[in-house]
Coordinates of C-alpha atoms in Angstrom, one line a residue:
M1 CA 31.4 -1.9 -48.6
E2 CA 31.6 0.1 -45.4
S3 CA 30.5 -1.7 -42.3
T4 CA 27.9 -0.2 -40.0
L5 CA 27.6 -0.4 -36.2
Q6 CA 25.5 -3.3 -35.0
F7 CA 23.7 -3.7 -31.7
R8 CA 23.1 -7.1 -30.0
R9 CA 21.3 -8.0 -26.8
Q10 CA 23.4 -8.9 -23.8
P11 CA 21.9 -10.3 -20.7
V12 CA 22.6 -8.5 -17.4
P13 CA 21.3 -9.5 -13.9
R14 CA 18.3 -7.8 -12.4
A15 CA 16.4 -8.5 -9.2
A16 CA 13.2 -10.5 -9.7
L17 CA 9.9 -8.9 -9.2
A18 CA 8.4 -9.6 -5.8
A19 CA 6.2 -12.6 -5.6
P20 CA 2.5 -11.9 -5.1
R21 CA 1.7 -11.3 -1.5
T22 CA -0.3 -13.9 0.3
S23 CA -3.2 -13.1 2.6
P24 CA -2.1 -11.8 6.1
L25 CA -5.0 -13.6 7.7
P26 CA -3.0 -16.6 9.0
V27 CA -0.7 -14.1 10.8
Y28 CA -3.7 -12.5 12.5
F29 CA -4.8 -16.0 13.7
A30 CA -1.3 -16.6 14.9
A31 CA -1.6 -13.4 17.0
I32 CA -4.9 -14.7 18.4
L33 CA -3.1 -17.9 19.4
G34 CA -0.4 -15.7 21.0
Y35 CA -3.0 -14.0 23.2
L36 CA -4.6 -17.4 24.1
L37 CA -1.2 -18.5 25.5
L38 CA -1.5 -15.6 28.0
L39 CA -4.7 -16.8 29.5
P40 CA -4.4 -18.2 33.1
P41 CA -4.9 -21.9 33.9
Q42 CA -8.2 -21.2 35.7
L43 CA -9.8 -20.9 32.3
N44 CA -8.9 -24.4 31.3
V45 CA -11.8 -26.7 30.5
T46 CA -12.2 -30.2 31.8
I47 CA -13.9 -32.7 29.5
A48 CA -14.0 -36.4 30.4
E49 CA -11.4 -35.8 33.1
S50 CA -9.1 -34.3 30.5
V51 CA -7.9 -30.7 31.1
I52 CA -8.0 -28.7 27.9
P53 CA -6.5 -25.1 27.8
P54 CA -8.2 -22.6 25.4
Y55 CA -5.2 -22.5 23.1
R56 CA -5.6 -26.3 22.5
F57 CA -9.1 -25.8 21.1
F58 CA -7.6 -23.3 18.7
L59 CA -4.8 -25.7 17.6
I60 CA -7.2 -28.6 17.1
G61 CA -9.3 -26.3 14.8
A62 CA -6.1 -25.1 13.1
S63 CA -5.3 -28.7 12.1
L64 CA -7.8 -28.2 9.2
Y65 CA -5.7 -25.2 8.0
V66 CA -2.5 -27.3 8.4
L67 CA -3.8 -30.2 6.4
G68 CA -5.3 -28.0 3.7
T69 CA -2.2 -26.1 3.2
T70 CA -0.1 -29.2 3.1
A71 CA -2.5 -30.8 0.5
R72 CA -2.1 -27.8 -1.7
G73 CA 1.7 -28.3 -1.7
R74 CA 2.5 -24.9 -0.1
L75 CA 4.9 -26.4 2.4
R76 CA 8.6 -26.8 1.4
P77 CA 9.6 -29.9 3.4
S78 CA 12.8 -29.6 5.5
L79 CA 14.7 -31.9 7.8
P80 CA 13.3 -30.3 11.0
D81 CA 9.8 -31.0 9.7
F82 CA 10.4 -34.7 9.5
C83 CA 12.1 -34.7 12.9
I84 CA 9.0 -33.1 14.5
L85 CA 6.6 -35.4 12.7
L86 CA 8.5 -38.5 13.6
S87 CA 8.8 -37.4 17.3
I88 CA 5.1 -37.0 17.5
V89 CA 4.5 -40.4 16.0
W90 CA 7.0 -42.0 18.5
I91 CA 5.4 -40.2 21.5
C92 CA 2.0 -41.6 20.6
I93 CA 3.5 -45.1 20.2
A94 CA 5.4 -44.8 23.5
M95 CA 2.3 -43.7 25.4
S96 CA 0.2 -46.5 24.0
I97 CA 2.8 -49.0 25.3
T98 CA 3.5 -47.5 28.7
S99 CA 0.0 -46.2 29.7
T100 CA -3.6 -47.2 29.8
T101 CA -5.7 -46.5 26.8
K102 CA -7.4 -43.5 28.3
V103 CA -4.1 -41.9 29.4
A104 CA -2.5 -42.7 26.1
V105 CA -5.2 -41.1 24.0
T106 CA -5.3 -38.0 26.2
A107 CA -1.6 -37.6 26.2
S108 CA -1.3 -38.2 22.5
V109 CA -3.8 -35.6 21.6
A110 CA -2.2 -33.1 24.0
H111 CA 1.3 -33.5 22.6
T112 CA 0.2 -33.7 19.0
A113 CA -1.5 -30.3 19.5
D114 CA 1.1 -28.6 21.8
I115 CA 4.1 -29.8 19.8
G116 CA 3.1 -30.9 16.3
L117 CA 0.2 -28.5 15.5
A118 CA 1.9 -25.5 17.2
Y119 CA 5.0 -26.1 15.0
F120 CA 3.3 -26.8 11.7
F121 CA 0.7 -24.0 12.2
A122 CA 3.6 -21.6 12.6
R123 CA 5.5 -23.1 9.6
M124 CA 2.5 -22.4 7.4
A125 CA 1.2 -19.1 8.8
F126 CA 4.6 -17.3 8.5
R127 CA 5.8 -17.0 4.9
D128 CA 8.4 -14.3 5.3
L129 CA 10.0 -11.6 7.5
Q130 CA 7.1 -9.2 6.9
D131 CA 4.7 -11.7 8.4
F132 CA 6.9 -12.1 11.4
R133 CA 7.2 -8.4 12.0
R134 CA 3.5 -8.0 11.7
F135 CA 3.0 -10.7 14.3
L136 CA 5.4 -9.0 16.7
I137 CA 3.5 -5.7 16.4
L138 CA 0.2 -7.5 17.0
I139 CA 1.2 -9.3 20.2
L140 CA 3.3 -6.5 21.7
P141 CA 0.4 -5.1 23.8
G142 CA -0.2 -8.5 25.4
V143 CA 3.5 -9.1 26.1
L144 CA 3.9 -5.7 27.6
I145 CA 0.8 -5.9 29.8
T146 CA 1.9 -9.4 31.0
A147 CA 5.4 -8.0 31.9
I148 CA 3.9 -5.1 33.8
I149 CA 1.6 -7.4 35.8
V150 CA 4.5 -9.7 36.6
M151 CA 6.6 -6.7 37.8
I152 CA 3.7 -5.4 40.0
E153 CA 3.2 -8.8 41.5
A154 CA 6.8 -9.3 42.4
V155 CA 7.2 -5.8 44.0
T156 CA 3.9 -5.8 45.9
F157 CA 3.9 -9.5 46.9
T158 CA 0.4 -9.7 45.5
H159 CA -1.0 -12.1 42.9
L160 CA -3.2 -10.2 40.5
I161 CA -4.4 -12.4 37.6
Q162 CA -4.9 -15.9 38.8
P163 CA -6.7 -15.2 42.1
F164 CA -9.1 -13.0 40.2
F165 CA -9.9 -15.7 37.7
S166 CA -10.0 -18.3 40.5
K167 CA -12.9 -16.4 42.0
L168 CA -14.7 -16.3 38.7
T169 CA -14.4 -19.9 37.8
G170 CA -14.0 -21.5 41.3
K171 CA -10.8 -23.3 40.2
P172 CA -7.9 -23.2 42.6
F173 CA -4.8 -21.0 42.3
V174 CA -1.6 -23.0 42.9
Y175 CA 1.6 -21.2 44.0
L176 CA 4.5 -23.2 45.3
S177 CA 7.4 -20.8 45.2
S178 CA 9.1 -18.7 47.9
P179 CA 10.6 -15.2 47.7
R180 CA 14.1 -14.5 46.4
M181 CA 16.3 -11.4 46.4
G182 CA 13.6 -9.4 48.3
L183 CA 11.0 -10.1 45.6
M184 CA 8.1 -12.5 45.2
R185 CA 8.6 -14.9 42.4
A186 CA 5.8 -13.6 40.1
Q187 CA 4.2 -16.0 37.7
G188 CA 1.5 -13.8 36.1
P189 CA -0.9 -16.0 34.0
F190 CA 1.5 -18.9 33.9
A191 CA 1.6 -22.1 35.8
H192 CA 5.0 -21.4 37.4
P193 CA 7.3 -18.3 37.8
I194 CA 10.0 -20.0 35.7
S195 CA 7.5 -20.3 32.8
A196 CA 6.8 -16.5 33.0
G197 CA 10.5 -15.8 33.0
I198 CA 11.6 -17.9 30.1
F199 CA 8.5 -16.8 28.0
L200 CA 9.1 -13.1 28.4
G201 CA 12.9 -13.4 28.1
S202 CA 12.6 -15.0 24.7
F203 CA 11.4 -11.7 23.2
L204 CA 14.5 -9.6 23.8
S205 CA 16.4 -10.4 20.7
L206 CA 13.2 -10.6 18.6
Y207 CA 12.2 -7.0 19.2
W208 CA 15.8 -5.6 19.4
L209 CA 16.9 -7.0 16.0
S210 CA 13.7 -7.1 14.0
G211 CA 14.2 -3.7 12.2
F212 CA 11.8 -1.7 14.5
K213 CA 12.8 1.8 15.4
G214 CA 11.8 4.1 18.2
W215 CA 9.1 3.1 20.7
V216 CA 8.4 -0.4 19.3
R217 CA 11.9 -1.6 19.8
A218 CA 12.1 0.0 23.2
V219 CA 8.8 -1.3 24.5
G220 CA 9.5 -4.8 23.2
A221 CA 12.9 -4.8 25.1
I222 CA 11.3 -3.4 28.3
A223 CA 8.6 -6.2 28.1
A224 CA 11.3 -8.8 27.7
F225 CA 13.1 -7.5 30.8
G226 CA 9.9 -8.2 32.8
S227 CA 11.3 -11.8 33.0
F228 CA 13.6 -10.6 35.7
F229 CA 10.7 -10.4 38.1
S230 CA 10.2 -14.2 38.0
V231 CA 13.5 -14.3 39.9
S232 CA 14.6 -17.6 38.3
S233 CA 18.0 -18.7 37.1
A234 CA 16.4 -19.7 33.7
A235 CA 15.1 -16.2 33.2
F236 CA 18.5 -14.7 34.2
L237 CA 20.2 -17.0 31.8
S238 CA 17.8 -16.0 29.1
L239 CA 18.4 -12.3 29.6
F240 CA 22.2 -12.6 30.0
G241 CA 22.6 -15.0 27.2
A242 CA 20.5 -13.0 24.7
G243 CA 22.3 -9.8 25.8
A244 CA 25.7 -11.3 25.3
L245 CA 24.8 -12.6 21.9
L246 CA 23.4 -9.2 20.9
V247 CA 26.6 -7.6 21.9
Y248 CA 28.6 -10.2 20.0
N249 CA 26.4 -9.7 16.9
W250 CA 27.1 -5.9 17.1
L251 CA 30.8 -6.6 17.4
T252 CA 30.7 -8.8 14.2
Q253 CA 29.6 -5.6 12.4
Q254 CA 32.5 -3.6 13.9
I255 CA 35.4 -6.0 13.7
A256 CA 36.2 -7.5 10.3
N257 CA 37.8 -10.7 11.6
L258 CA 35.0 -11.5 14.1
S259 CA 32.3 -13.8 12.7
W260 CA 29.6 -16.2 13.8
R261 CA 31.7 -19.0 12.3
A262 CA 34.3 -18.2 14.9
F263 CA 31.7 -18.2 17.6
F264 CA 30.4 -21.6 16.7
L265 CA 34.0 -22.9 16.6
V266 CA 34.7 -21.6 20.1
A267 CA 31.4 -23.1 21.3
A268 CA 32.3 -26.5 19.9
I269 CA 35.7 -26.3 21.6
F270 CA 34.1 -25.5 24.9
V271 CA 31.7 -28.5 24.7
F272 CA 34.6 -30.7 23.7
V273 CA 36.8 -29.5 26.6
G274 CA 33.9 -29.6 29.0
E275 CA 33.1 -33.2 28.2
L276 CA 36.6 -34.6 28.1
G277 CA 38.6 -32.3 30.3
T278 CA 36.4 -31.9 33.4
K279 CA 34.7 -34.4 35.7
A280 CA 31.4 -32.4 35.8
G281 CA 31.0 -32.4 32.0
T282 CA 29.4 -29.6 30.0
F283 CA 26.0 -29.9 31.7
G284 CA 27.7 -29.7 35.2
L285 CA 29.6 -26.6 34.2
L286 CA 26.4 -24.9 32.9
V287 CA 24.5 -25.8 36.0
R288 CA 27.3 -24.6 38.3
F289 CA 27.6 -21.2 36.7
T290 CA 24.0 -20.5 35.9
S291 CA 22.2 -21.5 39.2
L292 CA 21.3 -18.8 41.7
D293 CA 22.4 -20.8 44.6
T294 CA 24.5 -24.0 45.2
N295 CA 21.5 -25.9 46.5
T296 CA 19.6 -25.5 43.3
G297 CA 22.6 -26.5 41.3
Y298 CA 23.2 -29.5 43.4
Q299 CA 19.5 -30.6 42.9
R300 CA 19.8 -30.2 39.1
I301 CA 22.9 -32.3 39.0
N302 CA 21.2 -35.0 41.1
I303 CA 18.2 -34.9 38.7
W304 CA 20.5 -35.3 35.8
N305 CA 22.4 -38.3 37.3
Y306 CA 19.4 -40.2 38.5
G307 CA 17.2 -39.2 35.5
T308 CA 19.8 -40.5 33.0
Q309 CA 19.9 -43.8 34.9
N310 CA 16.1 -44.1 34.4
V311 CA 16.6 -43.4 30.7
R312 CA 19.2 -46.2 30.5
R313 CA 16.8 -48.6 32.0
H314 CA 13.9 -47.5 29.7
P315 CA 15.7 -46.2 26.5
W316 CA 13.0 -46.9 23.9
F317 CA 9.6 -46.0 25.2
G318 CA 10.3 -44.4 28.6
L319 CA 8.2 -44.4 31.7
G320 CA 5.1 -42.6 30.4
Y321 CA 3.7 -40.5 33.2
G322 CA 4.8 -43.1 35.8
D323 CA 7.0 -42.2 38.7
W324 CA 10.8 -42.5 38.3
D325 CA 13.4 -44.1 40.4
R326 CA 15.3 -41.8 42.8
P327 CA 16.3 -41.5 46.4
A328 CA 13.4 -40.8 48.9
W329 CA 14.8 -37.3 49.7
M330 CA 14.5 -36.1 46.1
T331 CA 11.3 -34.5 44.8
S332 CA 9.5 -35.8 41.6
S333 CA 10.3 -32.5 39.8
V334 CA 12.6 -32.8 36.7
D335 CA 14.1 -29.4 35.9
N336 CA 15.3 -30.4 32.4
Y337 CA 12.9 -30.5 29.5
W338 CA 15.2 -32.6 27.2
L339 CA 15.8 -35.1 30.0
L340 CA 12.1 -35.2 31.0
T341 CA 11.1 -35.9 27.4
A342 CA 13.6 -38.8 27.2
M343 CA 12.4 -40.2 30.6
R344 CA 8.7 -40.1 29.5
F345 CA 8.9 -41.2 25.8
G346 CA 12.3 -42.6 25.3
I347 CA 15.6 -41.2 23.9
L348 CA 14.4 -40.8 20.3
P349 CA 11.9 -38.0 20.7
S350 CA 14.3 -36.0 22.8
V351 CA 17.1 -36.4 20.2
L352 CA 14.8 -35.6 17.3
L353 CA 13.3 -32.4 19.0
S354 CA 16.7 -31.1 20.1
F355 CA 18.2 -31.9 16.6
A356 CA 15.4 -30.0 15.0
T357 CA 16.2 -27.0 17.2
V358 CA 19.9 -27.1 16.3
M359 CA 19.2 -27.6 12.6
A360 CA 16.7 -24.7 12.5
I361 CA 19.2 -22.4 14.1
L362 CA 22.0 -23.4 11.7
L363 CA 19.7 -23.1 8.7
L364 CA 18.6 -19.6 9.6
M365 CA 22.1 -18.4 10.5
K366 CA 23.3 -19.8 7.1
K367 CA 20.6 -17.9 5.3
S368 CA 21.5 -14.7 7.2
M369 CA 25.0 -14.9 5.7
S370 CA 23.5 -14.0 2.3
S371 CA 21.0 -11.5 3.6
T372 CA 21.7 -7.8 4.2
G373 CA 20.5 -4.9 6.3
A374 CA 17.4 -5.3 8.5
D375 CA 16.5 -8.7 7.1
Q376 CA 19.8 -10.1 8.1
Q377 CA 19.5 -8.7 11.6
T378 CA 15.9 -10.0 12.0
E379 CA 17.0 -13.5 11.0
R380 CA 19.9 -13.4 13.5
G381 CA 17.5 -12.1 16.2
V382 CA 15.2 -15.1 15.7
A383 CA 18.2 -17.5 15.7
I384 CA 19.5 -16.0 19.0
A385 CA 16.1 -16.3 20.6
M386 CA 15.7 -19.9 19.5
A387 CA 19.2 -20.8 20.7
I388 CA 18.8 -19.2 24.2
F389 CA 15.3 -20.7 24.6
G390 CA 16.6 -24.2 23.7
L391 CA 19.6 -23.9 26.0
G392 CA 17.4 -22.7 28.8
L393 CA 15.4 -25.9 28.6
V394 CA 18.5 -27.7 30.0
S395 CA 17.6 -26.2 33.4
V396 CA 13.8 -26.0 33.3
A397 CA 10.9 -28.1 32.1
V398 CA 8.2 -26.3 30.2
W399 CA 4.6 -27.4 29.6
L400 CA 1.3 -26.0 28.4
S401 CA 1.5 -22.4 26.9
V402 CA 5.2 -22.0 27.1
Q403 CA 5.8 -25.3 25.4
V404 CA 3.5 -24.2 22.6
W405 CA 5.4 -20.9 22.2
Y406 CA 8.6 -22.8 22.0
Y407 CA 7.4 -24.9 19.1
M408 CA 5.7 -21.9 17.5
L409 CA 9.1 -20.1 17.6
L410 CA 10.8 -23.2 16.2
G411 CA 8.3 -23.3 13.3
I412 CA 8.9 -19.6 12.6
T413 CA 12.6 -20.2 12.6
V414 CA 12.4 -23.0 10.0
S415 CA 9.9 -21.0 7.9
L416 CA 12.2 -18.0 7.7
A417 CA 15.1 -20.2 6.9
M418 CA 13.2 -21.9 4.1
A419 CA 11.7 -18.7 2.7
L420 CA 12.4 -18.2 -1.0
V421 CA 15.1 -15.7 -1.9
P422 CA 14.3 -13.6 -5.0
Q423 CA 16.1 -15.1 -7.9
M424 CA 18.1 -13.2 -10.4
Q425 CA 16.5 -12.6 -13.8
R426 CA 18.2 -11.1 -16.8
R427 CA 17.1 -8.2 -19.0
P428 CA 18.4 -7.2 -22.4
Q429 CA 20.8 -4.3 -22.8
F430 CA 22.3 -2.9 -25.9
V431 CA 26.1 -3.3 -26.1
V432 CA 28.3 -1.8 -28.8
P433 CA 30.6 -4.4 -30.3
P434 CA 34.1 -3.5 -31.4
V435 CA 34.2 -1.7 -34.8
P436 CA 35.7 -4.0 -37.4
V437 CA 38.6 -2.6 -39.4
R438 CA 37.6 -1.3 -42.8
P439 CA 39.2 -3.3 -45.6
A440 CA 41.5 -1.5 -48.0
L441 CA 40.0 0.0 -51.2
Q442 CA 40.7 -2.1 -54.3
R443 CA 41.2 -0.7 -57.8
R444 CA 38.8 -1.8 -60.4

């Protein structure tokens, strides 16, 4: 009997259908929070001797959203999440040990909101790259206007925002900086010029690599360059570092043997050589080459030396808000966020928060290795912004709105790193099997 052709189903890969889109409403609320961060300190409210910025009211209200989303199981836990949570718990414990009840409660609420709620709100509000790009579009007008105001203030030697709100509210305007490079160190709506510089500078790689074309990309980059008018070494480091990494990222696309793995290897070698091969150490080298003048660099090195001595004497729970031991000729300012955190709350929170930052960057860079096109570049832009921001905190302490933006960006970084990648499904396809050989005819 003659055989006939047979068809059988063979699976072949096919990209999965896109998951149902979630509501963009959380992203709109995130944009509202972004604008609240741009309000001047004269609008802070004092309740029972506690100063509460407008954004903190928002974050306290957002705790309901955070708890509800967590209860519904919509958060994929990650190691940075546990680091942030444990650091907040430790900060509250440390303040309860080193401070009075009133100060401990006030500080615990403030840091829980500014660090914990800012981070977890961003973790849950941003589900994918589309959410993040929508957020950048929504806050672009606010970032641009802030940059323009900072530029005008620096050039004209005239404060525009805070004196105006000071007249409205009767609350004082505090300015403690002096001119540099022929410009006034503008601070716009922020508590210090350094805060203005590091905040605006963090947007350079975000807008440049987020897949925007034309005016959006250009306007975002111009707004980021407004950080120059804060005339601070932290702002210059932010702009130069982000620019250098953007160039390196471009080179990785042009040169086959150049990769981000090679970059991390060279960075690790630099740290190793800096720690073991020089007397100043890695921190001393960074301060020496990133400070605008030798006096500033000398002050930061002294802060590091005497600050670490305080940490050694109070390693577990820190000093709280108490004064720290130092020579009489030194000011109380601590221009190092990671060191200040260790001095106030002990070593553990500083280690956990910095570890969460490093892990978030590595997770997102790892994910970008398997992404393509605009998505890959957006992920790398976020990783660059996070890395430069975290590195900049070695030479500056941030608080209030800039600290909130740091942990929002950290939450965004982790969310994008943990975002689900479309799985591969299989669909049937007809495949023709080999034709069997017809058996020879037999005689009856």
